[in-house]
Amino acid sequence: MKNFKYIYGPVPSRRIGNSLGISPIPEKTCNYSCVYCQLGRTDHLTNKREEFFPLEEILSELKEYNVFEHDIDVVTIVGEGEPTLYSRLGELITGIKEITKKPVAVITNGALLYDAEVRKELMNADMVLPSIDAYNEKIYKKIDRPYGKLNFETISKGLIDFSKEYKGQLYVEIMLVDGFNSSDEDIESFKEYLNKIDYDKLYINTCVRPPAESHIKPASHDRIAYAVNKLDGISIDMLASGSFYSGIENTYDAVLSISSRHPLSKFELKSFLSSRDMSEKEVDSMIAELRVDERVTAINYGGIETFRARKHKRGN
Ligand code: SF4
């Protein structure tokens, strides 16, 4: 099968099921450089919306992929950065809906929701999943390290306004980071903030994959349980569920492609490799190869070896 440039997966998402990803922006193009980002530090920090890739090219790839032939629950616009920076996002959503009846989700950091045009473009999506890392300016700047003059007052007003206007499913997610936003007082403040937002579900997450900054630690199970209880949220399990899939025939290339967007723990990697009928010996040998491949970073995070391909270019 063809090695697609903009489409990847399906990836098992713990929030929305089997998700076919569409990435309309170049690697690590974002208006934040979150300390916990699993893709590393942001290379291209920008708040300028652009048509990074031609819309027609993305849609024609989706047509070629033929969603009907695959086991997919949802088509998700996500990326190796912030998808609302794609200037033709509204047309992209409409275009996807002309190709498939599957619901369309957008995963976003929510920063651009202050822009009425972005809010309007998102109205046609079936699900929008914005993240919330802070309830005040100080924590916002410390965790998200936003572009230029982006500030908490502006972005929080954008999210609150959007939540009142939007008719689809709004799933917000709080990312708890140990020592940054996970104390009892923090949770209490999140509660007050959440009261202003009209959302359908709240997910509580923590950084289970290697973060951009090595000193960042995940919140403990106890903290997560406390937040889930106090905020009436849903905990995202510490371990990924389901298994990964790639249409790329060459297994090594498939691993590079998946791990460039979704770092793979050794367990996830092994489960993917065994789905390709590899023997234990072949799995060990591929893991050894990944460890010395200069395109791959092997990180020991929380005692689990995790592989992230940083410079693999899609379509190569
Ligand atoms: S976590 Fe998301 S919003 Fe934050 S830097 Fe990474 S891609 Fe951007």
JSON list of N, CA and C in Angstrom, two decimals, residues 113 119 152-166 170 193-198:
[
{"chain": "A", "resi": 113, "resn": "LEU", "atom": "N", "xyz": [-8.89, 29.85, 19.46]},
{"chain": "A", "resi": 113, "resn": "LEU", "atom": "CA", "xyz": [-10.35, 29.99, 19.57]},
{"chain": "A", "resi": 113, "resn": "LEU", "atom": "C", "xyz": [-10.77, 31.43, 19.85]},
{"chain": "A", "resi": 119, "resn": "ARG", "atom": "N", "xyz": [-13.28, 29.83, 15.09]},
{"chain": "A", "resi": 119, "resn": "ARG", "atom": "CA", "xyz": [-14.48, 29.26, 15.76]},
{"chain": "A", "resi": 119, "resn": "ARG", "atom": "C", "xyz": [-15.52, 28.89, 14.71]},
{"chain": "A", "resi": 152, "resn": "PHE", "atom": "N", "xyz": [-3.36, 34.25, 28.71]},
{"chain": "A", "resi": 152, "resn": "PHE", "atom": "CA", "xyz": [-4.43, 33.40, 29.25]},
{"chain": "A", "resi": 152, "resn": "PHE", "atom": "C", "xyz": [-5.80, 34.04, 29.11]},
{"chain": "A", "resi": 153, "resn": "GLU", "atom": "N", "xyz": [-5.88, 35.35, 29.37]},
{"chain": "A", "resi": 153, "resn": "GLU", "atom": "CA", "xyz": [-7.19, 36.01, 29.33]},
{"chain": "A", "resi": 153, "resn": "GLU", "atom": "C", "xyz": [-7.82, 35.84, 27.93]},
{"chain": "A", "resi": 154, "resn": "THR", "atom": "N", "xyz": [-7.01, 36.07, 26.91]},
{"chain": "A", "resi": 154, "resn": "THR", "atom": "CA", "xyz": [-7.52, 35.98, 25.54]},
{"chain": "A", "resi": 154, "resn": "THR", "atom": "C", "xyz": [-7.92, 34.55, 25.18]},
{"chain": "A", "resi": 155, "resn": "ILE", "atom": "N", "xyz": [-7.03, 33.60, 25.48]},
{"chain": "A", "resi": 155, "resn": "ILE", "atom": "CA", "xyz": [-7.32, 32.22, 25.03]},
{"chain": "A", "resi": 155, "resn": "ILE", "atom": "C", "xyz": [-8.47, 31.61, 25.85]},
{"chain": "A", "resi": 156, "resn": "SER", "atom": "N", "xyz": [-8.57, 31.99, 27.12]},
{"chain": "A", "resi": 156, "resn": "SER", "atom": "CA", "xyz": [-9.66, 31.40, 27.91]},
{"chain": "A", "resi": 156, "resn": "SER", "atom": "C", "xyz": [-11.00, 31.98, 27.48]},
{"chain": "A", "resi": 157, "resn": "LYS", "atom": "N", "xyz": [-11.01, 33.25, 27.11]},
{"chain": "A", "resi": 157, "resn": "LYS", "atom": "CA", "xyz": [-12.27, 33.83, 26.62]},
{"chain": "A", "resi": 157, "resn": "LYS", "atom": "C", "xyz": [-12.67, 33.14, 25.31]},
{"chain": "A", "resi": 158, "resn": "GLY", "atom": "N", "xyz": [-11.68, 32.85, 24.47]},
{"chain": "A", "resi": 158, "resn": "GLY", "atom": "CA", "xyz": [-11.94, 32.15, 23.21]},
{"chain": "A", "resi": 158, "resn": "GLY", "atom": "C", "xyz": [-12.59, 30.79, 23.46]},
{"chain": "A", "resi": 159, "resn": "LEU", "atom": "N", "xyz": [-12.05, 30.04, 24.40]},
{"chain": "A", "resi": 159, "resn": "LEU", "atom": "CA", "xyz": [-12.59, 28.71, 24.69]},
{"chain": "A", "resi": 159, "resn": "LEU", "atom": "C", "xyz": [-14.00, 28.81, 25.28]},
{"chain": "A", "resi": 160, "resn": "ILE", "atom": "N", "xyz": [-14.19, 29.75, 26.20]},
{"chain": "A", "resi": 160, "resn": "ILE", "atom": "CA", "xyz": [-15.51, 29.91, 26.82]},
{"chain": "A", "resi": 160, "resn": "ILE", "atom": "C", "xyz": [-16.55, 30.29, 25.75]},
{"chain": "A", "resi": 161, "resn": "ASP", "atom": "N", "xyz": [-16.19, 31.26, 24.90]},
{"chain": "A", "resi": 161, "resn": "ASP", "atom": "CA", "xyz": [-17.12, 31.69, 23.83]},
{"chain": "A", "resi": 161, "resn": "ASP", "atom": "C", "xyz": [-17.44, 30.52, 22.90]},
{"chain": "A", "resi": 162, "resn": "PHE", "atom": "N", "xyz": [-16.39, 29.81, 22.51]},
{"chain": "A", "resi": 162, "resn": "PHE", "atom": "CA", "xyz": [-16.59, 28.69, 21.58]},
{"chain": "A", "resi": 162, "resn": "PHE", "atom": "C", "xyz": [-17.53, 27.65, 22.20]},
{"chain": "A", "resi": 163, "resn": "SER", "atom": "N", "xyz": [-17.31, 27.38, 23.49]},
{"chain": "A", "resi": 163, "resn": "SER", "atom": "CA", "xyz": [-18.12, 26.34, 24.13]},
{"chain": "A", "resi": 163, "resn": "SER", "atom": "C", "xyz": [-19.60, 26.69, 24.15]},
{"chain": "A", "resi": 164, "resn": "LYS", "atom": "N", "xyz": [-19.90, 27.97, 24.14]},
{"chain": "A", "resi": 164, "resn": "LYS", "atom": "CA", "xyz": [-21.32, 28.39, 24.14]},
{"chain": "A", "resi": 164, "resn": "LYS", "atom": "C", "xyz": [-21.91, 28.33, 22.72]},
{"chain": "A", "resi": 165, "resn": "GLU", "atom": "N", "xyz": [-21.05, 28.57, 21.73]},
{"chain": "A", "resi": 165, "resn": "GLU", "atom": "CA", "xyz": [-21.54, 28.64, 20.34]},
{"chain": "A", "resi": 165, "resn": "GLU", "atom": "C", "xyz": [-21.62, 27.26, 19.69]},
{"chain": "A", "resi": 166, "resn": "TYR", "atom": "N", "xyz": [-20.71, 26.37, 20.07]},
{"chain": "A", "resi": 166, "resn": "TYR", "atom": "CA", "xyz": [-20.52, 25.12, 19.34]},
{"chain": "A", "resi": 166, "resn": "TYR", "atom": "C", "xyz": [-21.63, 24.11, 19.66]},
{"chain": "A", "resi": 170, "resn": "LEU", "atom": "N", "xyz": [-18.04, 18.57, 22.63]},
{"chain": "A", "resi": 170, "resn": "LEU", "atom": "CA", "xyz": [-16.82, 19.26, 23.08]},
{"chain": "A", "resi": 170, "resn": "LEU", "atom": "C", "xyz": [-16.20, 18.47, 24.23]},
{"chain": "A", "resi": 193, "resn": "TYR", "atom": "N", "xyz": [-12.77, 27.37, 37.01]},
{"chain": "A", "resi": 193, "resn": "TYR", "atom": "CA", "xyz": [-12.61, 27.72, 35.59]},
{"chain": "A", "resi": 193, "resn": "TYR", "atom": "C", "xyz": [-13.56, 26.88, 34.72]},
{"chain": "A", "resi": 194, "resn": "LEU", "atom": "N", "xyz": [-13.64, 25.58, 35.01]},
{"chain": "A", "resi": 194, "resn": "LEU", "atom": "CA", "xyz": [-14.49, 24.69, 34.20]},
{"chain": "A", "resi": 194, "resn": "LEU", "atom": "C", "xyz": [-15.97, 25.08, 34.27]},
{"chain": "A", "resi": 195, "resn": "ASN", "atom": "N", "xyz": [-16.35, 25.72, 35.39]},
{"chain": "A", "resi": 195, "resn": "ASN", "atom": "CA", "xyz": [-17.74, 26.16, 35.53]},
{"chain": "A", "resi": 195, "resn": "ASN", "atom": "C", "xyz": [-18.16, 27.14, 34.45]},
{"chain": "A", "resi": 196, "resn": "LYS", "atom": "N", "xyz": [-17.17, 27.79, 33.86]},
{"chain": "A", "resi": 196, "resn": "LYS", "atom": "CA", "xyz": [-17.48, 28.80, 32.84]},
{"chain": "A", "resi": 196, "resn": "LYS", "atom": "C", "xyz": [-17.58, 28.19, 31.44]},
{"chain": "A", "resi": 197, "resn": "ILE", "atom": "N", "xyz": [-17.20, 26.91, 31.31]},
{"chain": "A", "resi": 197, "resn": "ILE", "atom": "CA", "xyz": [-17.13, 26.28, 29.99]},
{"chain": "A", "resi": 197, "resn": "ILE", "atom": "C", "xyz": [-18.25, 25.25, 29.84]},
{"chain": "A", "resi": 198, "resn": "ASP", "atom": "N", "xyz": [-18.92, 25.27, 28.68]},
{"chain": "A", "resi": 198, "resn": "ASP", "atom": "CA", "xyz": [-19.98, 24.28, 28.39]},
{"chain": "A", "resi": 198, "resn": "ASP", "atom": "C", "xyz": [-19.37, 23.11, 27.64]}
]
